[in-house]
PDB file of C-alpha atoms in Angstrom:
ATOM      1  CA  UNK A   1      60.753 101.464 105.441  1.00 65.00           C
ATOM      2  CA  UNK A   2      62.270 103.680 108.144  1.00 62.00           C
ATOM      3  CA  UNK A   3      58.982 105.518 108.585  1.00 64.00           C
ATOM      4  CA  UNK A   4      56.796 102.440 108.845  1.00 66.00           C
ATOM      5  CA  UNK A   5      59.001  99.610 110.132  1.00 70.00           C
ATOM      6  CA  UNK A   6      62.039 100.897 112.070  1.00 70.00           C
ATOM      7  CA  UNK A   7      60.438 101.105 115.514  1.00 74.00           C
ATOM      8  CA  UNK A   8      58.775  97.710 115.065  1.00 75.00           C
ATOM      9  CA  UNK A   9      62.035  96.082 113.981  1.00 79.00           C
ATOM     10  CA  UNK A  10      63.958  97.599 116.896  1.00 76.00           C
ATOM     11  CA  UNK A  11      61.413  96.124 119.323  1.00 82.00           C
ATOM     12  CA  UNK A  12      61.245  92.788 117.525  1.00 81.00           C
ATOM     13  CA  UNK A  13      65.036  92.381 117.308  1.00 84.00           C
ATOM     14  CA  UNK A  14      66.459  94.289 120.305  1.00 83.00           C
ATOM     15  CA  UNK A  15      69.942  92.752 120.035  1.00 84.00           C
ATOM     16  CA  UNK A  16      70.398  93.397 116.314  1.00 81.00           C
ATOM     17  CA  UNK A  17      71.752  96.744 115.160  1.00 81.00           C
ATOM     18  CA  UNK A  18      68.943  98.371 113.175  1.00 79.00           C
ATOM     19  CA  UNK A  19      69.954 101.428 111.154  1.00 81.00           C
ATOM     20  CA  UNK A  20      67.280 103.771 109.925  1.00 80.00           C
ATOM     21  CA  UNK A  21      67.208 107.250 108.444  1.00 82.00           C
ATOM     22  CA  UNK A  22      64.898 109.127 110.782  1.00 85.00           C
ATOM     23  CA  UNK A  23      66.859 109.283 114.042  1.00 86.00           C
ATOM     24  CA  UNK A  24      70.147 110.629 112.627  1.00 86.00           C
ATOM     25  CA  UNK A  25      68.331 112.840 110.105  1.00 89.00           C
ATOM     26  CA  UNK A  26      66.115 114.364 112.792  1.00 91.00           C
ATOM     27  CA  UNK A  27      69.124 115.090 115.028  1.00 90.00           C
ATOM     28  CA  UNK A  28      70.848 116.878 112.162  1.00 92.00           C
ATOM     29  CA  UNK A  29      67.733 118.882 111.271  1.00 93.00           C
ATOM     30  CA  UNK A  30      67.283 120.085 114.860  1.00 92.00           C
ATOM     31  CA  UNK A  31      70.962 121.014 115.025  1.00 90.00           C
ATOM     32  CA  UNK A  32      70.949 122.955 111.744  1.00 90.00           C
ATOM     33  CA  UNK A  33      67.582 124.716 111.948  1.00 89.00           C
ATOM     34  CA  UNK A  34      68.436 127.785 113.971  1.00 86.00           C
ATOM     35  CA  UNK A  35      64.941 129.260 113.603  1.00 95.00           C
ATOM     36  CA  UNK A  36      63.234 125.993 114.708  1.00 95.00           C
ATOM     37  CA  UNK A  37      61.262 125.765 111.444  1.00 97.00           C
ATOM     38  CA  UNK A  38      61.797 122.468 109.657  1.00 97.00           C
ATOM     39  CA  UNK A  39      60.358 121.295 106.355  1.00 97.00           C
ATOM     40  CA  UNK A  40      60.013 117.653 105.356  1.00 97.00           C
ATOM     41  CA  UNK A  41      59.484 116.387 101.819  1.00 97.00           C
ATOM     42  CA  UNK A  42      58.793 112.730 101.136  1.00 94.00           C
ATOM     43  CA  UNK A  43      56.578 110.252  99.402  1.00 92.00           C
ATOM     44  CA  UNK A  44      52.880 110.264 100.312  1.00 93.00           C
ATOM     45  CA  UNK A  45      53.382 107.162 102.488  1.00 90.00           C
ATOM     46  CA  UNK A  46      56.294 108.652 104.399  1.00 90.00           C
ATOM     47  CA  UNK A  47      54.462 111.918 105.042  1.00 94.00           C
ATOM     48  CA  UNK A  48      51.280 110.072 106.040  1.00 92.00           C
ATOM     49  CA  UNK A  49      53.220 108.030 108.628  1.00 90.00           C
ATOM     50  CA  UNK A  50      54.117 111.243 110.513  1.00 93.00           C
ATOM     51  CA  UNK A  51      57.240 109.394 111.728  1.00 91.00           C
ATOM     52  CA  UNK A  52      59.594 112.286 110.959  1.00 92.00           C
ATOM     53  CA  UNK A  53      57.308 114.842 112.545  1.00 94.00           C
ATOM     54  CA  UNK A  54      56.862 112.755 115.712  1.00 93.00           C
ATOM     55  CA  UNK A  55      60.609 112.164 116.094  1.00 91.00           C
ATOM     56  CA  UNK A  56      61.391 115.844 115.613  1.00 95.00           C
ATOM     57  CA  UNK A  57      58.740 117.022 118.078  1.00 95.00           C
ATOM     58  CA  UNK A  58      59.883 114.424 120.599  1.00 92.00           C
ATOM     59  CA  UNK A  59      63.349 115.978 120.533  1.00 91.00           C
ATOM     60  CA  UNK A  60      62.008 119.537 120.723  1.00 93.00           C
ATOM     61  CA  UNK A  61      58.255 120.266 121.117  1.00 94.00           C
ATOM     62  CA  UNK A  62      58.839 123.925 120.216  1.00 94.00           C
ATOM     63  CA  UNK A  63      59.698 123.131 116.608  1.00 96.00           C
ATOM     64  CA  UNK A  64      57.442 124.234 113.783  1.00 97.00           C
ATOM     65  CA  UNK A  65      57.191 121.314 111.365  1.00 97.00           C
ATOM     66  CA  UNK A  66      55.901 121.630 107.812  1.00 97.00           C
ATOM     67  CA  UNK A  67      55.655 118.582 105.584  1.00 95.00           C
ATOM     68  CA  UNK A  68      54.636 117.908 102.031  1.00 97.00           C
ATOM     69  CA  UNK A  69      54.274 114.837  99.881  1.00 96.00           C
ATOM     70  CA  UNK A  70      56.075 115.279  96.562  1.00 97.00           C
ATOM     71  CA  UNK A  71      54.908 112.268  94.531  1.00 95.00           C
ATOM     72  CA  UNK A  72      56.175 113.428  91.136  1.00 95.00           C
ATOM     73  CA  UNK A  73      59.820 113.505  92.199  1.00 95.00           C
ATOM     74  CA  UNK A  74      60.365 109.724  92.367  1.00 91.00           C
ATOM     75  CA  UNK A  75      59.188 108.966  88.814  1.00 90.00           C
ATOM     76  CA  UNK A  76      61.146 111.944  87.477  1.00 92.00           C
ATOM     77  CA  UNK A  77      64.338 110.640  89.111  1.00 90.00           C
ATOM     78  CA  UNK A  78      63.624 107.124  87.859  1.00 85.00           C
ATOM     79  CA  UNK A  79      63.229 108.564  84.380  1.00 86.00           C
ATOM     80  CA  UNK A  80      66.650 110.192  84.777  1.00 86.00           C
ATOM     81  CA  UNK A  81      65.272 113.752  84.834  1.00 90.00           C
ATOM     82  CA  UNK A  82      67.411 115.221  87.598  1.00 91.00           C
ATOM     83  CA  UNK A  83      68.082 118.699  86.245  1.00 90.00           C
ATOM     84  CA  UNK A  84      66.735 121.099  83.669  1.00 93.00           C
ATOM     85  CA  UNK A  85      63.692 123.316  83.325  1.00 95.00           C
ATOM     86  CA  UNK A  86      60.969 120.739  84.030  1.00 94.00           C
ATOM     87  CA  UNK A  87      62.454 119.367  87.251  1.00 96.00           C
ATOM     88  CA  UNK A  88      63.262 122.873  88.504  1.00 97.00           C
ATOM     89  CA  UNK A  89      59.674 124.037  87.886  1.00 97.00           C
ATOM     90  CA  UNK A  90      58.217 121.006  89.668  1.00 97.00           C
ATOM     91  CA  UNK A  91      60.531 121.532  92.655  1.00 97.00           C
ATOM     92  CA  UNK A  92      59.705 125.257  92.757  1.00 97.00           C
ATOM     93  CA  UNK A  93      55.989 124.424  92.945  1.00 97.00           C
ATOM     94  CA  UNK A  94      56.486 121.813  95.682  1.00 97.00           C
ATOM     95  CA  UNK A  95      58.837 123.962  97.777  1.00 97.00           C
ATOM     96  CA  UNK A  96      57.106 127.340  97.452  1.00 97.00           C
ATOM     97  CA  UNK A  97      55.293 126.997 100.804  1.00 96.00           C
ATOM     98  CA  UNK A  98      58.549 126.123 102.591  1.00 97.00           C
ATOM     99  CA  UNK A  99      60.204 129.245 101.213  1.00 95.00           C
ATOM    100  CA  UNK A 100      57.191 131.352 102.221  1.00 95.00           C
ATOM    101  CA  UNK A 101      57.335 129.968 105.777  1.00 95.00           C
ATOM    102  CA  UNK A 102      61.071 130.584 106.069  1.00 95.00           C
ATOM    103  CA  UNK A 103      62.161 127.074 107.052  1.00 96.00           C
ATOM    104  CA  UNK A 104      65.725 126.840 108.323  1.00 96.00           C
ATOM    105  CA  UNK A 105      66.172 123.195 107.351  1.00 96.00           C
ATOM    106  CA  UNK A 106      64.589 120.932 104.758  1.00 97.00           C
ATOM    107  CA  UNK A 107      64.723 117.155 105.201  1.00 97.00           C
ATOM    108  CA  UNK A 108      64.931 114.995 102.079  1.00 96.00           C
ATOM    109  CA  UNK A 109      62.856 112.123 103.474  1.00 94.00           C
ATOM    110  CA  UNK A 110      63.013 109.854 100.442  1.00 91.00           C
ATOM    111  CA  UNK A 111      65.909 107.852  99.067  1.00 86.00           C
ATOM    112  CA  UNK A 112      65.415 109.383  95.603  1.00 89.00           C
ATOM    113  CA  UNK A 113      65.491 113.027  96.667  1.00 93.00           C
ATOM    114  CA  UNK A 114      69.236 113.407  97.372  1.00 93.00           C
ATOM    115  CA  UNK A 115      69.762 112.915  93.644  1.00 92.00           C
ATOM    116  CA  UNK A 116      67.872 116.216  93.268  1.00 96.00           C
ATOM    117  CA  UNK A 117      69.791 117.953  96.065  1.00 95.00           C
ATOM    118  CA  UNK A 118      71.600 120.390  93.749  1.00 96.00           C
ATOM    119  CA  UNK A 119      68.336 121.683  92.251  1.00 97.00           C
ATOM    120  CA  UNK A 120      66.619 121.722  95.656  1.00 97.00           C
ATOM    121  CA  UNK A 121      69.473 123.833  97.090  1.00 97.00           C
ATOM    122  CA  UNK A 122      69.242 126.174  94.130  1.00 96.00           C
ATOM    123  CA  UNK A 123      65.484 126.628  94.660  1.00 97.00           C
ATOM    124  CA  UNK A 124      65.636 126.965  98.455  1.00 97.00           C
ATOM    125  CA  UNK A 125      68.673 129.247  98.581  1.00 95.00           C
ATOM    126  CA  UNK A 126      71.795 129.260 100.715  1.00 92.00           C
ATOM    127  CA  UNK A 127      70.046 130.110 104.005  1.00 93.00           C
ATOM    128  CA  UNK A 128      68.221 126.777 104.155  1.00 96.00           C
ATOM    129  CA  UNK A 129      70.163 123.733 105.332  1.00 96.00           C
ATOM    130  CA  UNK A 130      69.317 120.727 103.193  1.00 97.00           C
ATOM    131  CA  UNK A 131      69.325 117.573 105.318  1.00 96.00           C
ATOM    132  CA  UNK A 132      70.322 114.427 103.446  1.00 95.00           C
ATOM    133  CA  UNK A 133      69.651 111.564 105.900  1.00 92.00           C
ATOM    134  CA  UNK A 134      71.541 109.079 103.716  1.00 88.00           C
ATOM    135  CA  UNK A 135      74.856 110.940 104.203  1.00 90.00           C
ATOM    136  CA  UNK A 136      74.266 111.212 107.936  1.00 89.00           C
ATOM    137  CA  UNK A 137      73.360 107.529 108.223  1.00 87.00           C
ATOM    138  CA  UNK A 138      76.459 106.558 106.220  1.00 87.00           C
ATOM    139  CA  UNK A 139      78.654 108.436 108.721  1.00 89.00           C
ATOM    140  CA  UNK A 140      76.857 106.755 111.623  1.00 87.00           C
ATOM    141  CA  UNK A 141      77.303 103.325 110.023  1.00 84.00           C
ATOM    142  CA  UNK A 142      81.002 104.036 109.412  1.00 85.00           C
ATOM    143  CA  UNK A 143      81.503 104.835 113.113  1.00 86.00           C
ATOM    144  CA  UNK A 144      79.645 101.665 114.067  1.00 85.00           C
ATOM    145  CA  UNK A 145      81.788  99.507 111.780  1.00 83.00           C
ATOM    146  CA  UNK A 146      84.987 101.158 113.024  1.00 83.00           C
ATOM    147  CA  UNK A 147      83.967 100.225 116.563  1.00 85.00           C
ATOM    148  CA  UNK A 148      83.455  96.588 115.462  1.00 79.00           C
ATOM    149  CA  UNK A 149      86.665  95.660 113.618  1.00 74.00           C
ATOM    150  CA  UNK A 150      85.653  92.001 113.402  1.00 73.00           C
ATOM    151  CA  UNK A 151      82.851  93.013 111.000  1.00 67.00           C
ATOM    152  CA  UNK A 152      85.132  94.835 108.562  1.00 64.00           C
ATOM    153  CA  UNK A 153      87.485  93.022 106.144  1.00 63.00           C
ATOM    154  CA  UNK A 154      91.187  93.783 106.472  1.00 57.00           C
ATOM    155  CA  UNK A 155      92.427  96.765 104.500  1.00 56.00           C
ATOM    156  CA  UNK A 156      93.603  95.787 101.070  1.00 54.00           C
ATOM    157  CA  UNK A 157      91.467  92.663 100.904  1.00 56.00           C
ATOM    158  CA  UNK A 158      88.527  92.235  98.593  1.00 57.00           C
ATOM    159  CA  UNK A 159      85.289  93.726  99.874  1.00 58.00           C
ATOM    160  CA  UNK A 160      83.322  90.913  98.241  1.00 60.00           C
ATOM    161  CA  UNK A 161      80.190  91.418  96.253  1.00 65.00           C
ATOM    162  CA  UNK A 162      77.035  93.406  96.726  1.00 66.00           C
ATOM    163  CA  UNK A 163      73.425  92.373  96.289  1.00 69.00           C
ATOM    164  CA  UNK A 164      70.566  94.823  95.846  1.00 67.00           C
ATOM    165  CA  UNK A 165      66.981  93.863  96.568  1.00 65.00           C
ATOM    166  CA  UNK A 166      63.957  95.829  95.447  1.00 63.00           C
ATOM    167  CA  UNK A 167      60.381  95.737  96.688  1.00 60.00           C
ATOM    168  CA  UNK A 168      59.190  96.299  93.126  1.00 61.00           C
ATOM    169  CA  UNK A 169      60.515  95.466  89.692  1.00 60.00           C
ATOM    170  CA  UNK A 170      63.281  98.019  89.197  1.00 61.00           C
ATOM    171  CA  UNK A 171      62.086 100.422  86.528  1.00 63.00           C
ATOM    172  CA  UNK A 172      64.895 101.956  84.512  1.00 68.00           C
ATOM    173  CA  UNK A 173      67.538 100.181  86.586  1.00 69.00           C
ATOM    174  CA  UNK A 174      70.396 101.170  84.272  1.00 70.00           C
ATOM    175  CA  UNK A 175      69.734 104.904  84.672  1.00 71.00           C
ATOM    176  CA  UNK A 176      69.107 104.681  88.407  1.00 71.00           C
ATOM    177  CA  UNK A 177      72.209 102.613  89.146  1.00 71.00           C
ATOM    178  CA  UNK A 178      74.292 105.011  87.058  1.00 71.00           C
ATOM    179  CA  UNK A 179      72.866 107.999  88.991  1.00 70.00           C
ATOM    180  CA  UNK A 180      73.289 106.410  92.421  1.00 69.00           C
ATOM    181  CA  UNK A 181      76.422 104.308  92.084  1.00 70.00           C
ATOM    182  CA  UNK A 182      78.101 105.819  89.049  1.00 72.00           C
ATOM    183  CA  UNK A 183      78.010 102.365  87.447  1.00 72.00           C
ATOM    184  CA  UNK A 184      75.460  99.963  86.084  1.00 71.00           C
ATOM    185  CA  UNK A 185      74.461  96.896  88.066  1.00 70.00           C
ATOM    186  CA  UNK A 186      73.431  93.553  86.665  1.00 69.00           C
ATOM    187  CA  UNK A 187      69.761  92.748  87.127  1.00 66.00           C
ATOM    188  CA  UNK A 188      68.398  89.327  87.963  1.00 64.00           C
ATOM    189  CA  UNK A 189      64.644  89.447  88.386  1.00 62.00           C
ATOM    190  CA  UNK A 190      63.144  86.663  90.448  1.00 60.00           C
ATOM    191  CA  UNK A 191      59.442  86.042  90.030  1.00 60.00           C
ATOM    192  CA  UNK A 192      57.992  85.228  93.473  1.00 57.00           C
ATOM    193  CA  UNK A 193      54.966  83.550  91.934  1.00 55.00           C
TER     194      UNK A 193
END
């Protein structure tokens, strides 16, 4: 959604705070890629959008950007396969060209990929900075909320409830919620038809 809709939403709703992954992730990648070689892995749709590449080159036209769609990673994560021989071999195949090109930073441009961060780091080695846009965005959102105390409940009070919405029927929701939140979430599936 950040790749395809963020700029549109910012124009459509100029007064609303719109948080997306690309801007803070791109800033971090530029900062932590000392050799100006940045790799991007994402879903086919994200890579096809070229949103990450455009944002990075806008900040520094001298960057060398390499990107690759890694479509097998999402279903493997959704299946709960986040470590072990199979996932490591798949990641090694996907990331081989980034290692050969000597990227200094690798952006995890999909919400599922940070779950594989440990294996990705192991494959890429210590010299490559792994950029997890979700962590960076969370820090940015925290600063925003701290600057708007009226939006944050008082300390010690209940934080209320959470609702999660999916653009597709959540496959394997129990495993995914356990991986992401360290707890299971209750599923209520609404049929739009």
